[in-house]
Amino acid sequence: MDNKIFAYMRISTNHQKTDRQKQTIIEYSVNNGFNINEFVSDTITGGTKADSRPNYHNMKKQLRNGDTLMISDVDRLGRNADDVILEIKDLQSKGIRVVALDVPFLNDWEKICTKNHYYFNNKSDEDAAKQIENADGCFRFFDFYAIW
C-alpha cells in the first residue's frame, strides 16, 4: 500500500474560510513534488483538543505508518503548545511524518544542536536562555518548542 499525504486545516467559525491554509499547502506541495491524497478540515474553536475534533479524529484513524500529515500552521494541531507537542509526538510515535509549513526545521526530522541553531522570538527571555544553556547540546525540536 502506498503512503498517503493528508492535509489538515482548521478554522474557528463559519465566518472564516480555509482558503489561505489550503492555498499555502497546495503551493508548497506543487513546489516540492507532493500530491495531497486528502484534504480534511474542521470548523471548531481552537480551544478544542485535536482528538475531539470530529474530522481530525476520523482522519487520524486513517493515518498509517509512513503517511504524512501536512498543516499550514503548527497551531492547527492543538489548543496550546503542550497539546501541539503531545499531538506531534503521538503522530510521530506511529511513524507519521508531520510537515508544518510555518516550522521548517520540524520537517527535517533532525536533531537541533543548541550550540549552533536556536530560534526564539525574544532573545532577552532569560528563562529560555537558561534552558538552552543547560541543554545537553542536542535535542528534538518539540522539547525546545515547549519552552516558548
Short mmCIF file of C-alpha atoms in Angstrom, two decimals:
data_model
loop_
_atom_site.label_atom_id
_atom_site.label_comp_id
_atom_site.label_asym_id
_atom_site.label_seq_id
_atom_site.Cartn_x
_atom_site.Cartn_y
_atom_site.Cartn_z
CA MET A 1 0.00 0.00 0.00
CA ASP A 2 1.31 3.46 -0.91
CA ASN A 3 1.88 6.06 1.75
CA LYS A 4 -0.66 8.87 1.78
CA ILE A 5 -0.41 12.57 2.38
CA PHE A 6 -3.22 14.21 4.31
CA ALA A 7 -3.62 17.98 4.63
CA TYR A 8 -5.44 19.28 7.70
CA MET A 9 -6.98 22.71 8.10
CA ARG A 10 -8.94 24.23 10.97
CA ILE A 11 -10.96 27.39 11.29
CA SER A 12 -12.82 28.62 14.36
CA THR A 13 -16.09 29.92 12.93
CA ASN A 14 -18.32 29.62 9.87
CA HIS A 15 -17.38 33.23 9.09
CA GLN A 16 -13.84 32.13 8.29
CA LYS A 17 -12.55 30.13 5.35
CA THR A 18 -9.82 27.56 4.90
CA ASP A 19 -8.79 29.15 1.59
CA ARG A 20 -5.49 30.63 2.84
CA GLN A 21 -4.44 27.41 4.57
CA LYS A 22 -5.39 25.29 1.57
CA GLN A 23 -3.62 27.59 -0.91
CA THR A 24 -0.46 27.60 1.21
CA ILE A 25 -0.47 23.79 1.35
CA ILE A 26 -1.15 23.46 -2.38
CA GLU A 27 1.67 25.86 -3.29
CA TYR A 28 4.11 24.02 -1.04
CA SER A 29 3.01 20.67 -2.46
CA VAL A 30 3.42 21.79 -6.06
CA ASN A 31 6.83 23.35 -5.38
CA ASN A 32 8.07 20.22 -3.60
CA GLY A 33 6.51 17.49 -5.74
CA PHE A 34 3.88 16.31 -3.26
CA ASN A 35 0.44 15.05 -4.20
CA ILE A 36 -2.11 15.53 -1.44
CA ASN A 37 -4.37 12.48 -1.20
CA GLU A 38 -6.97 14.06 1.04
CA PHE A 39 -7.85 17.49 2.42
CA VAL A 40 -9.56 17.45 5.82
CA SER A 41 -10.94 20.43 7.71
CA ASP A 42 -12.83 21.25 10.88
CA THR A 43 -14.78 24.33 11.85
CA ILE A 44 -14.30 24.30 15.59
CA THR A 45 -12.75 26.52 18.22
CA GLY A 46 -9.00 26.28 18.67
CA GLY A 47 -9.67 25.55 22.36
CA THR A 48 -10.77 22.04 21.42
CA LYS A 49 -8.18 19.25 21.62
CA ALA A 50 -7.28 17.75 18.25
CA ASP A 51 -8.73 14.32 19.02
CA SER A 52 -12.04 15.95 19.97
CA ARG A 53 -12.37 17.49 16.52
CA PRO A 54 -14.59 15.12 14.52
CA ASN A 55 -12.91 15.31 11.11
CA TYR A 56 -9.40 15.33 12.57
CA HIS A 57 -10.28 12.32 14.71
CA ASN A 58 -11.60 10.40 11.68
CA MET A 59 -8.54 11.34 9.63
CA LYS A 60 -6.19 10.28 12.42
CA LYS A 61 -7.80 6.83 12.45
CA GLN A 62 -6.89 6.53 8.73
CA LEU A 63 -3.25 7.59 9.16
CA ARG A 64 -0.74 4.74 8.92
CA ASN A 65 2.97 4.29 9.46
CA GLY A 66 4.75 6.13 6.63
CA ASP A 67 1.91 8.57 5.94
CA THR A 68 2.36 12.34 6.11
CA LEU A 69 0.19 14.96 7.78
CA MET A 70 0.69 18.42 6.32
CA ILE A 71 -0.53 21.60 8.03
CA SER A 72 0.00 25.23 7.16
CA ASP A 73 0.46 26.27 10.79
CA VAL A 74 1.60 24.11 13.70
CA ASP A 75 -1.06 25.63 15.97
CA ARG A 76 -3.73 23.84 13.90
CA LEU A 77 -2.87 20.72 15.94
CA GLY A 78 -3.77 21.92 19.40
CA ARG A 79 -5.17 24.48 21.75
CA ASN A 80 -1.79 25.36 23.26
CA ALA A 81 1.91 24.47 22.94
CA ASP A 82 1.60 21.46 25.24
CA ASP A 83 -1.26 19.99 23.20
CA VAL A 84 0.62 20.57 19.96
CA ILE A 85 3.75 18.88 21.29
CA LEU A 86 1.80 15.89 22.60
CA GLU A 87 -0.06 15.52 19.32
CA ILE A 88 3.12 15.69 17.24
CA LYS A 89 4.84 13.16 19.49
CA ASP A 90 1.83 10.83 19.27
CA LEU A 91 1.74 11.03 15.48
CA GLN A 92 5.48 10.52 15.15
CA SER A 93 5.42 7.55 17.54
CA LYS A 94 3.12 5.91 14.97
CA GLY A 95 5.55 6.64 12.14
CA ILE A 96 3.54 9.55 10.76
CA ARG A 97 5.56 12.45 9.40
CA VAL A 98 4.26 15.89 10.40
CA VAL A 99 5.01 18.71 7.97
CA ALA A 100 4.22 22.10 9.47
CA LEU A 101 4.89 24.76 6.86
CA ASP A 102 5.44 27.51 9.43
CA VAL A 103 8.08 25.47 11.30
CA PRO A 104 10.52 24.32 8.62
CA PHE A 105 13.04 22.72 10.96
CA LEU A 106 10.32 20.43 12.33
CA ASN A 107 10.03 18.98 8.84
CA ASP A 108 13.68 17.93 8.75
CA TRP A 109 13.32 15.23 11.43
CA GLU A 110 16.82 16.10 12.55
CA LYS A 111 18.06 16.93 15.99
CA ILE A 112 18.81 20.59 16.50
CA CYS A 113 22.07 21.41 18.24
CA THR A 114 21.59 24.25 20.65
CA LYS A 115 25.18 25.35 20.27
CA ASN A 116 24.67 26.05 16.58
CA HIS A 117 20.96 26.52 15.96
CA TYR A 118 18.38 28.01 18.23
CA TYR A 119 15.43 30.13 17.38
CA PHE A 120 13.24 32.12 19.66
CA ASN A 121 11.46 35.43 19.33
CA ASN A 122 12.75 37.28 22.35
CA LYS A 123 16.49 36.88 22.87
CA SER A 124 16.21 38.66 26.21
CA ASP A 125 13.98 35.92 27.59
CA GLU A 126 16.17 34.77 30.48
CA ASP A 127 14.24 31.56 31.13
CA ALA A 128 14.65 30.40 27.53
CA ALA A 129 18.32 31.35 27.56
CA LYS A 130 18.90 29.38 30.79
CA GLN A 131 17.14 26.33 29.41
CA ILE A 132 19.20 26.47 26.22
CA GLU A 133 22.39 26.96 28.24
CA ASN A 134 21.57 23.93 30.39
CA ALA A 135 20.59 21.66 27.50
CA ASP A 136 22.71 18.64 26.63
CA GLY A 137 23.71 20.10 23.29
CA CYS A 138 21.16 18.44 21.01
CA PHE A 139 17.51 17.66 21.48
CA ARG A 140 14.43 17.31 19.35
CA PHE A 141 12.59 20.46 18.32
CA PHE A 142 9.49 19.58 20.36
CA ASP A 143 11.42 19.77 23.62
CA PHE A 144 12.75 23.18 22.61
CA TYR A 145 9.31 24.32 21.46
CA ALA A 146 7.94 23.63 24.94
CA ILE A 147 9.96 26.50 26.42
CA TRP A 148 8.38 29.14 24.19
#
